[in-house]
Amino acid sequence: MDFQLNADQLDLVDAVQAFCIDQLPMSRLRTMEGGPGVDRDTWAQMGDMGWFALSLAPDDGGVGLGLADAALVFEQAGRFCAPGPIMWSHLAAGLIDGAAQGAVVVGGVERPAAAIDGATMPAVIEYPDACDVLIVVDDDGLWRIDPATLSGRTPRPTDPLTPVKLVADLPQGDQIAGAEVAATWKLRGRILTAALMVGLADRLEWLSVGYAAERFQFNRPIGSFQSIKHLLADMHVRTEMARAQTYAAAVTWDQPDIGDAARAAAAALVVASGAVEKNGDMAVQVHGGMGYTWEVDVHFFLKRGLVARTWWSGTEAAAEDVAASLVS
Amino acid sequence: MDLRYSENDEAFRSELRAWLHTATKEIGIRPTNEDWAERRAYDQRWQKMLFDAGYAGINWPVEYGGRGATLTEQLVYYEEIARSGAPDVGIGFVGQLHAGPTIMMMGNEAQRRAHLPGILAGTEVWCQGFSEPGAGSDLASLQCKAVRDGDEYVITGQKIWTSFAQVADFCEMLVRTDPEAPKHKGITWLIVPMDLPGIEVRPLRNMSDTTEFSEVFFDEVRVPVSNRVGDENAGWRVAMTTLSFERGTAFMADQILIGRLVQDMAALSRRITTGGHRSWDDVEIRRELGHLAAEVDALDALTKRNVSAIARAGDGIPDMNLAVVVKLAYSELRQRLGRLGMNIIGRAGLVYDDIEVDGHDLATRALLYERLHSLALSIAAGTSQVQKNIIAERVMGLPKEPTWTSN
Ligand SMILES: Cc1cc2nc3c(=O)[nH]c(=O)nc-3n(C[C@H](O)[C@H](O)[C@H](O)COP(=O)(O)OP(=O)(O)OC[C@H]3O[C@@H](n4cnc5c(N)ncnc54)[C@H](O)[C@@H]3O)c2cc1C
């Protein structure tokens, strides 16, 4: 057992981080507001770096690394608030031609549950104008839809970098995989979501630390006040717990003999989801009035977290799955 | 990143598992009463069994009676102890988990030979005399003094919250040897035999209704200078090593044990009714079980990351910056488990004992103990507030608070 990053993984993190610093600074992301949310050129470069093909087998045109390596990339994606349907395109690599290379942008959504009493919720499609292919996941499998055929309203999005479209009657689509593959997507998707959240939570923590060291009140840095220190320390504990469990889940997926990957994935989502939400709220608090502005970056990270918290039926569904695993 | 145990680890696991299968039957259940002599005898008996079988001090060097194995095998050991329901370290806590390791790292050869094998064989029981009535979080302000008199130190003063003092043979003790020096620079770390004349132990009753910790009074107690670990007035550094072990690895076994606790709580929640339904059917209870089990998993993962970090660092001393994160997460998690436990058992919580329903014993007492005892976890070995200061100041590099002087 050596549950720390190996040399290759450290290199991978460095490379992805350098790319993000260069290509995805907040100053650039802010200019993407109101657009489709994906820049094709950047997307293709992400494809070249292996963002989508990383955990795909070489025979299928992939890089052949593990989900643990993908999780490291997604963590960086979270740290830099990288926009676009990265998770869906990663999952679709090997199944949809061009997804692995970043030539085709694949988005996805869970099919809304049928109404029991009252109206069916419209499907909320992320990045509707950026996606070439939309994949709908339900209990029976994966279904392919051409997003250009979907009509619906394009409302103001909560996360400025996650544009959405409301689609009332989501078509059934063409089935491209069965229930088993859909279940795997959910499991891997939960891990990648958790990894993204770890990155977001980490960035929210360090944005706050930086501000606490710089902002002076009462002739001293606010980071010298214990009430602020303790909020920051709580953020740190949450990030570290989430990171550890997310890595464990990814490694368990790669090495299934070491444990129950489904339980580990659900647990990772629960812990990371709590971390991103609480760190987000506390980051606003630590920044004071500035934290509540559009100008300070905090809200971008918090809002992306709020978006991710709804994926895979949300955090509480994962908590239910963990609970069920205790008594099965 | 690799979470797989080696073949060697797994071979060790199955051998240990087989041994525990019979050994746990032989040792029987640990007495929980307040007869401390009986508890000491039980824990010593168990430790001797472990020692004779080669399962004491898994990662301690062979020359001091250990197994000479890795910290990973130590982890496997804890997993198997938890799985088998075997007794935990009990009154061996201080000796095996932080006094012993401190002597190993900072003591001299004579001290290692004198104490380490006895700690592992269970013949030497230790306690920790760090805290004083006036020196808790501000440990470095301790006043209990030791005055040099030839080849001896003469100790006078008081310690408090000394766990297992009433059954201990030795005390790892911090004393003030230079009252003039700045507070961190006048402290010395001593090995103090508890049977010396002038030592008086007065047990204190705690809110969980046990007498686990005591006040200890020292009246001109004479200790040979050769019992000093590290240099005179350099005890603070030695104490930091002790605290690194106490916060870093001492609770590893408990971190693993709570996996079992949350499982037991889930099972119990399906057999017990509160407010007209099974506790399990209360969606908030069930989801909180899910949340806590997820956190337990995360703590386990974090422990493994830290074990790997210690292995990579190579000096064997847990990194305090990592240790405090685990300690904070662990104590908060146990308190949440304690609160949830009370919600699960409802009015059975009025009985500080197991209760019987339809001829089944429901293990409710463990949950009550959890509810009360978990409150001590964010105080003992450094309060959560102090751990948070450490993260903010050492990990994040934020400035200390200004000092305050009374006028
Ligand atoms: C069950 C148990 C077993 C123990 N066993 C031992 C033992 O075997 N040997 C031993 O030596 N000690 C032992 N202790 C003592 C333990 O280490 C101390 O209780 C602990 O360090 C806190 O000190 P205190 O009790 O004096 O509280 P105080 O230091 O008086 O703290 C009171 C409150 O003030 C807060 N506070 C204090 N300073 C600060 C600060 N700088 N910033 C923010 N908040 C602050 C604390 O967080 C706490 O909430 C044990 C304690 C318990 C509960």
CSV table of C-alpha atoms and ligand atoms in Angstrom, one decimal, chain A residues 226 230, chain B residues 94 98 127-139 159-164 206 212-213 246 373 375-386 389 401, ligand 1:
chain,number,residue,atom,x,y,z
A,226,GLN,CA,-9.7,32.8,15.7
A,230,HIS,CA,-11.5,28.0,12.7
B,94,VAL,CA,-0.1,5.4,26.9
B,98,HIS,CA,2.8,7.4,22.8
B,127,CYS,CA,0.3,7.0,32.3
B,128,GLN,CA,0.8,10.5,31.0
B,129,GLY,CA,1.5,13.4,33.4
B,130,PHE,CA,1.4,16.4,31.1
B,131,SER,CA,-1.7,18.5,32.1
B,132,GLU,CA,-2.0,20.5,35.3
B,133,PRO,CA,-4.8,22.4,36.8
B,134,GLY,CA,-3.3,25.6,35.5
B,135,ALA,CA,-1.8,24.2,32.3
B,136,GLY,CA,-4.2,22.6,29.8
B,137,SER,CA,-4.2,24.0,26.3
B,138,ASP,CA,-1.4,26.2,27.4
B,139,LEU,CA,0.7,23.1,28.2
B,159,LYS,CA,-0.9,16.8,37.6
B,160,ILE,CA,-4.5,16.3,36.5
B,161,TRP,CA,-6.6,14.3,34.0
B,162,THR,CA,-4.0,11.5,34.3
B,163,SER,CA,-5.7,8.6,32.6
B,164,PHE,CA,-5.0,5.2,34.2
B,206,ASN,CA,-16.1,11.6,35.1
B,212,GLU,CA,-10.6,6.7,34.2
B,213,PHE,CA,-8.6,9.8,35.1
B,246,GLU,CA,-0.8,10.7,20.4
B,373,HIS,CA,-17.6,9.7,26.1
B,375,LEU,CA,-17.5,14.6,24.2
B,376,ALA,CA,-14.1,14.0,25.7
B,377,LEU,CA,-12.5,13.4,22.3
B,378,SER,CA,-12.5,17.0,21.3
B,379,ILE,CA,-10.8,17.9,24.6
B,380,ALA,CA,-8.3,15.1,25.3
B,381,ALA,CA,-4.9,15.2,23.5
B,382,GLY,CA,-5.5,18.9,22.7
B,383,THR,CA,-8.9,20.5,22.2
B,384,SER,CA,-10.4,21.0,18.8
B,385,GLN,CA,-10.0,24.7,19.0
B,386,VAL,CA,-6.3,24.3,19.6
B,389,ASN,CA,-5.3,27.1,15.5
B,401,GLU,CA,-3.2,36.1,17.8
C,1,LIG,C1,-10.9,12.0,28.9
C,1,LIG,C2,-9.6,12.8,29.1
C,1,LIG,C3,-8.4,12.1,29.3
C,1,LIG,C4,-7.2,12.9,29.4
C,1,LIG,N1,-6.1,12.2,29.7
C,1,LIG,C5,-5.0,12.9,30.0
C,1,LIG,C6,-3.8,12.3,30.4
C,1,LIG,O1,-3.8,11.0,30.5
C,1,LIG,N2,-2.7,13.0,30.7
C,1,LIG,C7,-2.7,14.4,30.5
C,1,LIG,O2,-1.7,14.9,30.7
C,1,LIG,N3,-3.8,15.0,30.1
C,1,LIG,C8,-4.9,14.3,29.9
C,1,LIG,N4,-6.1,15.0,29.5
C,1,LIG,C9,-6.1,16.5,29.5
C,1,LIG,C10,-6.2,17.2,28.2
C,1,LIG,O3,-5.0,17.1,27.5
C,1,LIG,C11,-6.7,18.6,28.5
C,1,LIG,O4,-7.9,18.5,29.1
C,1,LIG,C12,-6.7,19.5,27.3
C,1,LIG,O5,-5.4,19.7,26.8
C,1,LIG,C13,-7.4,20.8,27.5
C,1,LIG,O6,-7.0,21.5,28.7
C,1,LIG,P1,-8.0,22.0,29.8
C,1,LIG,O7,-8.8,20.8,30.2
C,1,LIG,O8,-7.2,22.7,30.8
C,1,LIG,O9,-8.9,23.0,29.1
C,1,LIG,P2,-8.6,24.6,28.8
C,1,LIG,O10,-7.2,24.7,28.2
C,1,LIG,O11,-8.9,25.3,30.0
C,1,LIG,O12,-9.7,24.9,27.7
C,1,LIG,C14,-11.0,25.3,28.0
C,1,LIG,C15,-11.6,25.8,26.7
C,1,LIG,O13,-10.9,26.9,26.2
C,1,LIG,C16,-10.5,26.7,24.9
C,1,LIG,N5,-9.2,27.3,24.7
C,1,LIG,C17,-8.1,27.2,25.5
C,1,LIG,N6,-7.0,27.8,24.9
C,1,LIG,C18,-7.5,28.3,23.7
C,1,LIG,C19,-6.9,28.9,22.6
C,1,LIG,N7,-5.6,29.3,22.6
C,1,LIG,N8,-7.6,29.2,21.5
C,1,LIG,C20,-8.9,28.8,21.5
C,1,LIG,N9,-9.6,28.2,22.5
C,1,LIG,C21,-8.8,27.9,23.6
C,1,LIG,C22,-10.4,25.2,24.8
C,1,LIG,O14,-10.5,24.8,23.5
C,1,LIG,C23,-11.6,24.7,25.6
C,1,LIG,O15,-12.8,24.8,24.9
C,1,LIG,C24,-7.3,14.3,29.3
C,1,LIG,C25,-8.5,14.9,29.1
C,1,LIG,C26,-9.7,14.2,29.0
C,1,LIG,C27,-10.9,14.9,28.7
